[in-house]
Amino acid sequence: MELQIEDSELVRDYISGDEKALEILINKHNQRITSFIYSKVLDRDVTEDIFQDTFIKVIKTLKKGNYSEEGKFLPWVMRISHNLIIDYFRKNKRMPMFEGSDDFNIFSVIGDDKLNAEKQIIKDQISSDLRVLVEELPDDQKEVLLMRIYKDMSFKEISENTGVSINTALGRMRYALINLRKIIEKHNIVLTS
Amino acid sequence: MEKIYAKKNIEKCKLVKTKPETIQFLLNYSKSLDITEAQGIKFETNMN
């Protein structure tokens, strides 16, 4: 026959320094408290967290000598876990958590188009390297390239601004790109991420 | 609808136990926790 030690006796032993008494208390009420928490939160991980926090409070209160024994250890522990469950729901109400399912992923709807920090740094580095390379081009080619790429002007607008024909502007752009590639190859520069 | 309600109620009545790791953590936490009182103020010390 299994000997059932009263909670009050175990609590007294624990307060007097018997750590084994705590283990017996936890194991004795484990299923009841865990099932109670789980019935409210319906999540195994959250249940573990609340169970842990409950007993951390129990341990602190007992060790500080703030517990008054009235033969109601289990209802007291249940009350602590109940309050922690309420805290959990209050916190979640302030910060609602959305959990996706297998057929629906929230990030497919709310994802942004921005690059991540690493890709943004690489893009900025490439842009700044390219600006240095553009400076190496002859002035007439550089002028056309800057107007076309950086100012987004049409070849018609470029020809009007530079006083050359559209064909000449197109030719300068072509040579600008060819020369840029030559510079890149010559110096073994890698511009892609 | 009937099925959904039935499923939810079964979940609520499920008997579950905390993992042994959680219990072990609590026992270790208890052993490491020391309460010191000085001039009426209680201090918590965690000795790991």
mmCIF file of C-alpha atoms in Angstrom:
data_model
loop_
_atom_site.group_PDB
_atom_site.id
_atom_site.type_symbol
_atom_site.label_atom_id
_atom_site.label_comp_id
_atom_site.label_asym_id
_atom_site.label_seq_id
_atom_site.Cartn_x
_atom_site.Cartn_y
_atom_site.Cartn_z
ATOM 1 C CA MET A 1 0.000 0.000 0.000
ATOM 2 C CA GLU A 2 1.343 3.379 -0.981
ATOM 3 C CA LEU A 3 1.862 5.734 1.913
ATOM 4 C CA GLN A 4 0.293 9.143 1.308
ATOM 5 C CA ILE A 5 2.021 11.913 3.206
ATOM 6 C CA GLU A 6 -0.118 14.953 3.898
ATOM 7 C CA ASP A 7 0.685 18.106 1.928
ATOM 8 C CA SER A 8 1.034 20.095 5.145
ATOM 9 C CA GLU A 9 3.720 17.697 6.362
ATOM 10 C CA LEU A 10 5.596 17.887 3.042
ATOM 11 C CA VAL A 11 5.403 21.689 3.041
ATOM 12 C CA ARG A 12 6.764 21.759 6.606
ATOM 13 C CA ASP A 13 9.615 19.430 5.640
ATOM 14 C CA TYR A 14 10.441 21.515 2.587
ATOM 15 C CA ILE A 15 10.495 24.749 4.576
ATOM 16 C CA SER A 16 12.894 23.071 7.004
ATOM 17 C CA GLY A 17 15.240 22.297 4.125
ATOM 18 C CA ASP A 18 14.156 18.903 2.817
ATOM 19 C CA GLU A 19 14.377 19.352 -0.971
ATOM 20 C CA LYS A 20 13.001 15.840 -1.535
ATOM 21 C CA ALA A 21 9.664 17.012 -0.097
ATOM 22 C CA LEU A 22 9.281 19.470 -2.977
ATOM 23 C CA GLU A 23 9.834 16.701 -5.509
ATOM 24 C CA ILE A 24 7.122 14.625 -3.844
ATOM 25 C CA LEU A 25 4.743 17.601 -3.817
ATOM 26 C CA ILE A 26 5.328 18.383 -7.491
ATOM 27 C CA ASN A 27 4.941 14.771 -8.587
ATOM 28 C CA LYS A 28 1.861 14.322 -6.414
ATOM 29 C CA HIS A 29 -0.008 17.222 -8.003
ATOM 30 C CA ASN A 30 1.693 17.274 -11.407
ATOM 31 C CA GLN A 31 -1.159 15.780 -13.445
ATOM 32 C CA ARG A 32 -3.909 17.731 -11.733
ATOM 33 C CA ILE A 33 -2.246 21.148 -12.076
ATOM 34 C CA THR A 34 -0.895 20.532 -15.596
ATOM 35 C CA SER A 35 -4.272 19.269 -16.848
ATOM 36 C CA PHE A 36 -5.987 22.279 -15.278
ATOM 37 C CA ILE A 37 -3.624 24.717 -17.037
ATOM 38 C CA TYR A 38 -3.859 22.795 -20.321
ATOM 39 C CA SER A 39 -7.688 22.829 -20.202
ATOM 40 C CA LYS A 40 -7.529 26.639 -20.256
ATOM 41 C CA VAL A 41 -4.686 27.402 -22.654
ATOM 42 C CA LEU A 42 -4.833 24.298 -24.902
ATOM 43 C CA ASP A 43 -1.156 24.560 -25.753
ATOM 44 C CA ARG A 44 1.499 22.213 -24.406
ATOM 45 C CA ASP A 45 4.382 24.693 -24.473
ATOM 46 C CA VAL A 46 2.372 27.444 -22.774
ATOM 47 C CA THR A 47 1.210 24.881 -20.207
ATOM 48 C CA GLU A 48 4.841 24.003 -19.405
ATOM 49 C CA ASP A 49 5.713 27.698 -19.018
ATOM 50 C CA ILE A 50 2.781 28.431 -16.715
ATOM 51 C CA PHE A 51 3.444 25.287 -14.644
ATOM 52 C CA GLN A 52 7.064 26.353 -14.252
ATOM 53 C CA ASP A 53 6.164 29.938 -13.291
ATOM 54 C CA THR A 54 3.577 28.638 -10.821
ATOM 55 C CA PHE A 55 6.116 26.539 -8.957
ATOM 56 C CA ILE A 56 8.744 29.272 -9.070
ATOM 57 C CA LYS A 57 6.240 31.421 -7.163
ATOM 58 C CA VAL A 58 5.475 28.513 -4.808
ATOM 59 C CA ILE A 59 9.170 27.918 -4.118
ATOM 60 C CA LYS A 60 9.863 31.614 -3.477
ATOM 61 C CA THR A 61 6.866 32.016 -1.178
ATOM 62 C CA LEU A 62 7.708 28.910 0.841
ATOM 63 C CA LYS A 63 11.402 29.777 1.139
ATOM 64 C CA LYS A 64 10.585 33.327 2.218
ATOM 65 C CA GLY A 65 8.310 31.920 4.908
ATOM 66 C CA ASN A 66 5.289 33.819 3.553
ATOM 67 C CA TYR A 67 3.057 30.743 3.297
ATOM 68 C CA SER A 68 0.505 30.185 6.021
ATOM 69 C CA GLU A 69 -0.455 26.557 6.341
ATOM 70 C CA GLU A 70 -4.173 26.071 6.498
ATOM 71 C CA GLY A 71 -4.270 22.644 4.935
ATOM 72 C CA LYS A 72 -4.977 24.155 1.538
ATOM 73 C CA PHE A 73 -1.770 23.684 -0.404
ATOM 74 C CA LEU A 74 -3.338 22.446 -3.654
ATOM 75 C CA PRO A 75 -6.082 25.136 -3.854
ATOM 76 C CA TRP A 76 -3.388 27.745 -3.202
ATOM 77 C CA VAL A 77 -1.181 26.411 -6.045
ATOM 78 C CA MET A 78 -4.226 26.196 -8.328
ATOM 79 C CA ARG A 79 -5.034 29.842 -7.512
ATOM 80 C CA ILE A 80 -1.489 30.894 -8.485
ATOM 81 C CA SER A 81 -1.701 29.015 -11.784
ATOM 82 C CA HIS A 82 -5.169 30.466 -12.398
ATOM 83 C CA ASN A 83 -3.803 34.007 -11.950
ATOM 84 C CA LEU A 84 -0.902 33.236 -14.282
ATOM 85 C CA ILE A 85 -3.344 31.915 -16.907
ATOM 86 C CA ILE A 86 -5.255 35.215 -16.671
ATOM 87 C CA ASP A 87 -1.956 37.130 -17.041
ATOM 88 C CA TYR A 88 -1.138 35.022 -20.111
ATOM 89 C CA PHE A 89 -4.481 35.843 -21.782
ATOM 90 C CA ARG A 90 -4.210 39.537 -20.868
ATOM 91 C CA LYS A 91 -0.737 39.697 -22.357
ATOM 92 C CA ASN A 92 -1.913 37.945 -25.511
ATOM 93 C CA LYS A 93 -4.832 40.323 -25.827
ATOM 94 C CA ARG A 94 -2.399 43.234 -25.836
ATOM 95 C CA MET A 95 -0.159 41.448 -28.301
ATOM 96 C CA PRO A 96 -2.402 39.119 -30.324
ATOM 97 C CA MET A 97 -0.482 36.239 -31.801
ATOM 98 C CA PHE A 98 -1.454 34.846 -35.166
ATOM 99 C CA GLU A 99 -0.593 31.268 -35.857
ATOM 100 C CA GLY A 100 -0.569 30.151 -39.470
ATOM 101 C CA SER A 101 -1.715 26.746 -40.591
ATOM 102 C CA ASP A 102 -0.412 24.338 -43.215
ATOM 103 C CA ASP A 103 -2.641 25.824 -45.945
ATOM 104 C CA PHE A 104 -2.219 29.490 -45.011
ATOM 105 C CA ASN A 105 0.876 31.452 -44.163
ATOM 106 C CA ILE A 106 0.317 35.003 -42.885
ATOM 107 C CA PHE A 107 3.697 36.140 -44.291
ATOM 108 C CA SER A 108 2.519 35.443 -47.826
ATOM 109 C CA VAL A 109 0.039 38.297 -47.299
ATOM 110 C CA ILE A 110 1.893 40.787 -45.114
ATOM 111 C CA GLY A 111 5.469 40.372 -46.361
ATOM 112 C CA ASP A 112 7.177 43.623 -47.468
ATOM 113 C CA ASP A 113 9.285 44.123 -50.569
ATOM 114 C CA LYS A 114 12.233 45.608 -48.732
ATOM 115 C CA LEU A 115 15.592 43.887 -48.873
ATOM 116 C CA ASN A 116 16.920 42.431 -45.673
ATOM 117 C CA ALA A 117 19.764 44.266 -43.923
ATOM 118 C CA GLU A 118 22.530 42.139 -45.480
ATOM 119 C CA LYS A 119 21.185 42.453 -49.033
ATOM 120 C CA GLN A 120 20.696 46.211 -48.577
ATOM 121 C CA ILE A 121 24.332 46.637 -47.476
ATOM 122 C CA ILE A 122 25.517 44.619 -50.508
ATOM 123 C CA LYS A 123 23.305 46.690 -52.841
ATOM 124 C CA ASP A 124 24.654 49.962 -51.388
ATOM 125 C CA GLN A 125 28.227 48.700 -51.743
ATOM 126 C CA ILE A 126 27.640 47.739 -55.401
ATOM 127 C CA SER A 127 26.096 51.167 -56.119
ATOM 128 C CA SER A 128 29.013 53.019 -54.563
ATOM 129 C CA ASP A 129 31.589 50.824 -56.414
ATOM 130 C CA LEU A 130 29.741 51.449 -59.667
ATOM 131 C CA ARG A 131 29.831 55.220 -59.122
ATOM 132 C CA VAL A 132 33.629 55.026 -58.804
ATOM 133 C CA LEU A 133 33.850 53.009 -62.047
ATOM 134 C CA VAL A 134 31.581 55.452 -63.887
ATOM 135 C CA GLU A 135 34.033 58.244 -62.983
ATOM 136 C CA GLU A 136 36.692 56.403 -65.034
ATOM 137 C CA LEU A 137 34.673 56.819 -68.270
ATOM 138 C CA PRO A 138 35.369 59.568 -70.823
ATOM 139 C CA ASP A 139 33.278 62.673 -70.080
ATOM 140 C CA ASP A 140 30.879 62.378 -73.057
ATOM 141 C CA GLN A 141 30.035 58.739 -72.267
ATOM 142 C CA LYS A 142 29.783 59.431 -68.567
ATOM 143 C CA GLU A 143 27.364 62.302 -69.215
ATOM 144 C CA VAL A 144 24.988 60.121 -71.272
ATOM 145 C CA LEU A 145 25.168 57.216 -68.850
ATOM 146 C CA LEU A 146 24.418 59.410 -65.819
ATOM 147 C CA MET A 147 21.443 61.007 -67.577
ATOM 148 C CA ARG A 148 20.052 57.658 -68.708
ATOM 149 C CA ILE A 149 20.618 55.535 -65.593
ATOM 150 C CA TYR A 150 20.638 57.962 -62.668
ATOM 151 C CA LYS A 151 18.298 60.677 -63.990
ATOM 152 C CA ASP A 152 16.071 58.253 -65.927
ATOM 153 C CA MET A 153 16.004 60.516 -69.024
ATOM 154 C CA SER A 154 14.951 59.263 -72.468
ATOM 155 C CA PHE A 155 17.479 59.323 -75.326
ATOM 156 C CA LYS A 156 15.392 62.109 -76.919
ATOM 157 C CA GLU A 157 15.782 64.222 -73.768
ATOM 158 C CA ILE A 158 19.498 63.369 -73.581
ATOM 159 C CA SER A 159 20.022 64.452 -77.183
ATOM 160 C CA GLU A 160 18.207 67.745 -76.505
ATOM 161 C CA ASN A 161 20.236 68.390 -73.341
ATOM 162 C CA THR A 162 23.641 67.509 -74.793
ATOM 163 C CA GLY A 163 23.106 68.949 -78.270
ATOM 164 C CA VAL A 164 23.914 65.686 -80.084
ATOM 165 C CA SER A 165 21.695 63.431 -82.179
ATOM 166 C CA ILE A 166 19.763 60.535 -80.656
ATOM 167 C CA ASN A 167 21.994 58.082 -82.536
ATOM 168 C CA THR A 168 25.128 59.665 -81.083
ATOM 169 C CA ALA A 169 23.633 59.514 -77.582
ATOM 170 C CA LEU A 170 22.771 55.838 -78.169
ATOM 171 C CA GLY A 171 26.311 55.175 -79.417
ATOM 172 C CA ARG A 172 27.874 56.910 -76.387
ATOM 173 C CA MET A 173 25.686 54.869 -74.075
ATOM 174 C CA ARG A 174 26.752 51.682 -75.849
ATOM 175 C CA TYR A 175 30.443 52.558 -75.558
ATOM 176 C CA ALA A 176 29.970 53.590 -71.941
ATOM 177 C CA LEU A 177 28.614 50.107 -71.111
ATOM 178 C CA ILE A 178 31.359 48.370 -73.145
ATOM 179 C CA ASN A 179 34.039 50.402 -71.364
ATOM 180 C CA LEU A 180 32.520 49.749 -67.978
ATOM 181 C CA ARG A 181 32.636 45.989 -68.641
ATOM 182 C CA LYS A 182 36.278 46.332 -69.753
ATOM 183 C CA ILE A 183 37.214 48.147 -66.536
ATOM 184 C CA ILE A 184 35.420 45.525 -64.464
ATOM 185 C CA GLU A 185 37.156 42.645 -66.265
ATOM 186 C CA LYS A 186 40.542 44.346 -66.167
ATOM 187 C CA HIS A 187 40.439 44.811 -62.402
ATOM 188 C CA ASN A 188 38.671 41.503 -61.687
ATOM 189 C CA ILE A 189 35.890 43.337 -59.888
ATOM 190 C CA VAL A 190 32.893 41.328 -58.693
ATOM 191 C CA LEU A 191 29.766 43.435 -58.548
ATOM 192 C CA THR A 192 27.127 40.784 -58.016
ATOM 193 C CA SER A 193 26.070 39.612 -54.555
ATOM 194 C CA MET B 1 -20.603 22.074 -35.742
ATOM 195 C CA GLU B 2 -21.395 19.220 -33.418
ATOM 196 C CA LYS B 3 -18.129 17.558 -34.338
ATOM 197 C CA ILE B 4 -16.071 20.693 -33.715
ATOM 198 C CA TYR B 5 -17.535 21.203 -30.237
ATOM 199 C CA ALA B 6 -17.012 17.552 -29.393
ATOM 200 C CA LYS B 7 -13.366 17.706 -30.445
ATOM 201 C CA LYS B 8 -12.710 20.841 -28.397
ATOM 202 C CA ASN B 9 -14.268 19.364 -25.271
ATOM 203 C CA ILE B 10 -12.160 16.227 -25.528
ATOM 204 C CA GLU B 11 -9.048 18.423 -25.739
ATOM 205 C CA LYS B 12 -10.116 20.313 -22.617
ATOM 206 C CA CYS B 13 -10.509 17.122 -20.599
ATOM 207 C CA LYS B 14 -7.153 15.677 -21.643
ATOM 208 C CA LEU B 15 -4.951 14.511 -18.785
ATOM 209 C CA VAL B 16 -1.453 15.817 -19.225
ATOM 210 C CA LYS B 17 1.715 15.858 -17.168
ATOM 211 C CA THR B 18 4.594 18.276 -17.126
ATOM 212 C CA LYS B 19 7.812 17.105 -18.747
ATOM 213 C CA PRO B 20 10.483 15.615 -16.444
ATOM 214 C CA GLU B 21 12.896 18.336 -17.634
ATOM 215 C CA THR B 22 10.608 21.054 -16.264
ATOM 216 C CA ILE B 23 10.395 19.293 -12.908
ATOM 217 C CA GLN B 24 14.166 18.847 -12.856
ATOM 218 C CA PHE B 25 14.586 22.548 -13.587
ATOM 219 C CA LEU B 26 12.296 23.445 -10.676
ATOM 220 C CA LEU B 27 14.152 21.147 -8.286
ATOM 221 C CA ASN B 28 17.491 22.624 -9.334
ATOM 222 C CA TYR B 29 16.056 26.130 -9.053
ATOM 223 C CA SER B 30 14.846 25.372 -5.550
ATOM 224 C CA LYS B 31 18.267 24.048 -4.510
ATOM 225 C CA SER B 32 20.045 27.096 -5.915
ATOM 226 C CA LEU B 33 17.681 29.668 -4.395
ATOM 227 C CA ASP B 34 18.720 31.154 -1.107
ATOM 228 C CA ILE B 35 16.767 33.754 0.843
ATOM 229 C CA THR B 36 18.709 36.061 3.114
ATOM 230 C CA GLU B 37 17.079 38.495 5.474
ATOM 231 C CA ALA B 38 18.807 41.664 6.548
ATOM 232 C CA GLN B 39 17.155 44.494 8.478
ATOM 233 C CA GLY B 40 13.702 43.188 7.634
ATOM 234 C CA ILE B 41 14.390 42.989 3.885
ATOM 235 C CA LYS B 42 14.479 39.604 2.169
ATOM 236 C CA PHE B 43 17.075 39.101 -0.550
ATOM 237 C CA GLU B 44 16.960 36.351 -3.152
ATOM 238 C CA THR B 45 20.251 34.816 -4.192
ATOM 239 C CA ASN B 46 20.584 32.284 -6.957
ATOM 240 C CA MET B 47 23.733 30.246 -6.604
ATOM 241 C CA ASN B 48 24.388 28.293 -9.758
#
